[in-house]
Coordinates of C-alpha atoms in Angstrom, one line a residue:
M267 CA 68.2 44.2 -54.0
D268 CA 65.1 44.3 -56.0
R269 CA 65.8 40.8 -57.5
Y270 CA 66.4 39.1 -54.1
L271 CA 64.1 41.0 -51.8
P272 CA 61.1 38.7 -52.4
M273 CA 63.2 35.6 -51.6
V274 CA 64.7 37.2 -48.4
D275 CA 61.2 38.3 -47.3
R276 CA 59.7 34.9 -48.0
I277 CA 62.4 33.2 -45.9
A278 CA 61.9 35.7 -43.1
R279 CA 58.1 35.1 -43.2
S280 CA 58.6 31.4 -42.9
Y281 CA 60.1 31.9 -39.4
G282 CA 56.8 33.3 -38.1
L283 CA 58.4 36.5 -36.8
S284 CA 56.3 39.5 -36.0
A285 CA 56.3 42.3 -38.6
P286 CA 58.8 44.5 -36.8
D287 CA 61.1 41.6 -36.1
R288 CA 60.9 40.4 -39.7
E289 CA 61.7 43.9 -40.9
D290 CA 64.7 44.0 -38.6
A291 CA 65.9 40.7 -39.8
V292 CA 65.6 41.7 -43.5
Q293 CA 67.4 44.9 -42.8
T294 CA 70.2 43.0 -41.0
V295 CA 70.6 40.7 -44.1
W296 CA 71.0 43.7 -46.4
L297 CA 73.5 45.3 -43.9
N298 CA 75.5 42.0 -43.9
L299 CA 75.5 41.9 -47.7
N300 CA 76.8 45.5 -47.8
R301 CA 79.5 44.6 -45.3
H302 CA 80.5 41.3 -47.0
L303 CA 80.1 42.4 -50.7
P304 CA 83.8 42.9 -51.3
R305 CA 84.4 39.2 -50.2
L306 CA 81.8 37.7 -52.5
R307 CA 83.8 36.6 -55.6
S308 CA 81.2 34.6 -57.5
P309 CA 77.9 36.3 -58.5
H310 CA 76.1 33.0 -58.9
L311 CA 76.7 32.2 -55.2
L312 CA 74.9 35.4 -54.0
R313 CA 71.5 33.7 -53.9
P314 CA 72.6 30.7 -51.7
W315 CA 74.6 33.2 -49.5
L316 CA 71.6 35.3 -49.0
R317 CA 69.5 32.3 -48.1
R318 CA 72.0 31.1 -45.5
V319 CA 72.4 34.5 -44.0
T320 CA 68.7 35.1 -43.9
R321 CA 68.1 31.8 -42.1
N322 CA 70.8 32.6 -39.6
V323 CA 69.6 36.1 -38.9
C324 CA 65.9 35.0 -38.5
A325 CA 66.9 32.1 -36.3
R326 CA 68.8 34.5 -34.0
Q327 CA 65.9 36.9 -34.1
R328 CA 63.4 34.2 -33.1
D329 CA 65.6 32.6 -30.4
P330 CA 63.8 33.4 -27.1
L331 CA 67.0 32.8 -25.1
R332 CA 68.6 35.8 -26.7
R333 CA 65.7 38.1 -25.8
T334 CA 66.0 40.0 -22.6
I335 CA 63.0 41.0 -20.6
P336 CA 63.4 44.1 -18.5
V337 CA 62.8 43.4 -14.8
D338 CA 62.6 45.8 -11.9
P339 CA 65.5 44.9 -9.6
S340 CA 63.3 45.4 -6.5
D341 CA 61.1 42.5 -7.8
L342 CA 64.0 40.1 -7.7
A343 CA 64.5 40.6 -4.0
E344 CA 61.4 38.6 -3.1
Y345 CA 62.6 35.5 -4.9
P346 CA 64.7 33.2 -2.6
V347 CA 68.1 32.1 -3.9
P348 CA 68.1 28.2 -4.0
A349 CA 70.8 26.4 -2.1
P350 CA 73.3 24.7 -4.3
D351 CA 72.7 20.9 -4.7
T352 CA 76.2 19.4 -4.3
E353 CA 75.1 15.9 -5.4
H354 CA 73.7 17.3 -8.6
E355 CA 76.8 19.4 -9.3
Y356 CA 79.0 16.3 -8.7
L357 CA 76.9 14.3 -11.2
I358 CA 77.1 17.0 -13.8
R359 CA 80.9 17.3 -13.4
E360 CA 81.3 13.5 -13.7
R361 CA 79.2 13.5 -16.8
R362 CA 81.2 16.3 -18.4
T363 CA 84.5 14.4 -17.5
E364 CA 83.2 11.2 -19.2
L365 CA 82.1 13.2 -22.3
H366 CA 85.5 14.9 -22.6
R367 CA 87.1 11.4 -22.3
A368 CA 84.9 10.1 -25.1
I369 CA 85.7 13.2 -27.3
D370 CA 89.4 12.7 -26.8
E371 CA 89.0 9.1 -28.1
L372 CA 87.5 10.3 -31.3
T373 CA 89.9 9.8 -34.2
D374 CA 88.4 12.3 -36.7
P375 CA 89.4 16.0 -35.9
A376 CA 86.1 17.2 -37.4
D377 CA 84.2 15.0 -35.0
R378 CA 86.2 16.3 -32.1
R379 CA 85.5 19.9 -33.2
V380 CA 81.7 19.3 -33.5
A381 CA 81.7 17.5 -30.1
R382 CA 83.5 20.4 -28.5
Y383 CA 80.9 22.8 -30.0
Y384 CA 78.3 20.5 -28.4
L385 CA 79.9 20.9 -25.0
D386 CA 80.3 24.7 -25.3
D387 CA 78.0 26.0 -22.6
S388 CA 79.2 29.6 -22.6
P389 CA 76.3 32.1 -22.4
D390 CA 76.8 33.5 -25.8
A391 CA 77.1 30.1 -27.6
A392 CA 74.3 29.2 -30.0
P393 CA 72.7 25.8 -29.6
I394 CA 74.4 23.0 -31.5
T395 CA 71.4 22.8 -33.8
R396 CA 72.3 26.1 -35.3
R397 CA 76.0 25.4 -35.7
T398 CA 75.9 21.9 -37.3
T399 CA 73.9 20.0 -39.8
A400 CA 71.6 17.2 -38.9
G401 CA 74.0 14.7 -40.4
E402 CA 76.9 16.0 -38.4
R403 CA 74.9 15.8 -35.2
R404 CA 73.7 12.2 -36.0
H405 CA 77.2 11.1 -36.8
L406 CA 78.6 12.7 -33.7
F407 CA 76.1 11.2 -31.3
R408 CA 76.6 7.8 -32.8
R409 CA 80.4 8.1 -32.3
L410 CA 80.0 9.4 -28.8
R411 CA 77.6 6.6 -27.8
R412 CA 80.0 4.0 -29.2
S413 CA 82.9 5.6 -27.4
L414 CA 80.9 5.7 -24.1
G415 CA 79.6 2.2 -24.6
V416 CA 75.9 3.3 -24.5
V417 CA 73.4 1.0 -26.1
P418 CA 70.7 3.0 -27.9
T419 CA 67.1 2.2 -27.0
P420 CA 64.9 1.0 -29.9
A421 CA 62.4 3.4 -31.2
K422 CA 58.7 2.9 -30.3
G423 CA 56.9 0.5 -32.6
V424 CA 60.2 -1.2 -33.6
R425 CA 60.4 -4.8 -32.4
D426 CA 63.7 -6.4 -31.4
P427 CA 64.5 -9.6 -33.4

């Protein structure tokens, strides 16, 4: 612990967490290490493992979507419940159907897996940016665009020949 504590703390500081949140994240990293220590077979892989776990824990700690803010239920009564927009719901359903069709056309099972992660909209699902690498996302979006027949728009400042 003494050897790796500065590294773990430095990574936690880089996420800009408040002091109590940072301490919670560092403590969670050490608890994860304690729990997974029997599975770690190679001592030279401990440093990268700690880096990865620290980044994952700090990202979850920082994620504002996972934080719940207590609200008095009586305050909620004054907010009107919006009527469902059927046209909007139809367009969303149509878009999801088209995306599922494009995913089924992908030939690489790894691409299909990443694409299904992308479509996972369950409340406890982490955003795709936390579950995949930038290269995987780029590759997936290119394949989906090709499958859907979408022509990408050129970036600003780039001239068309």
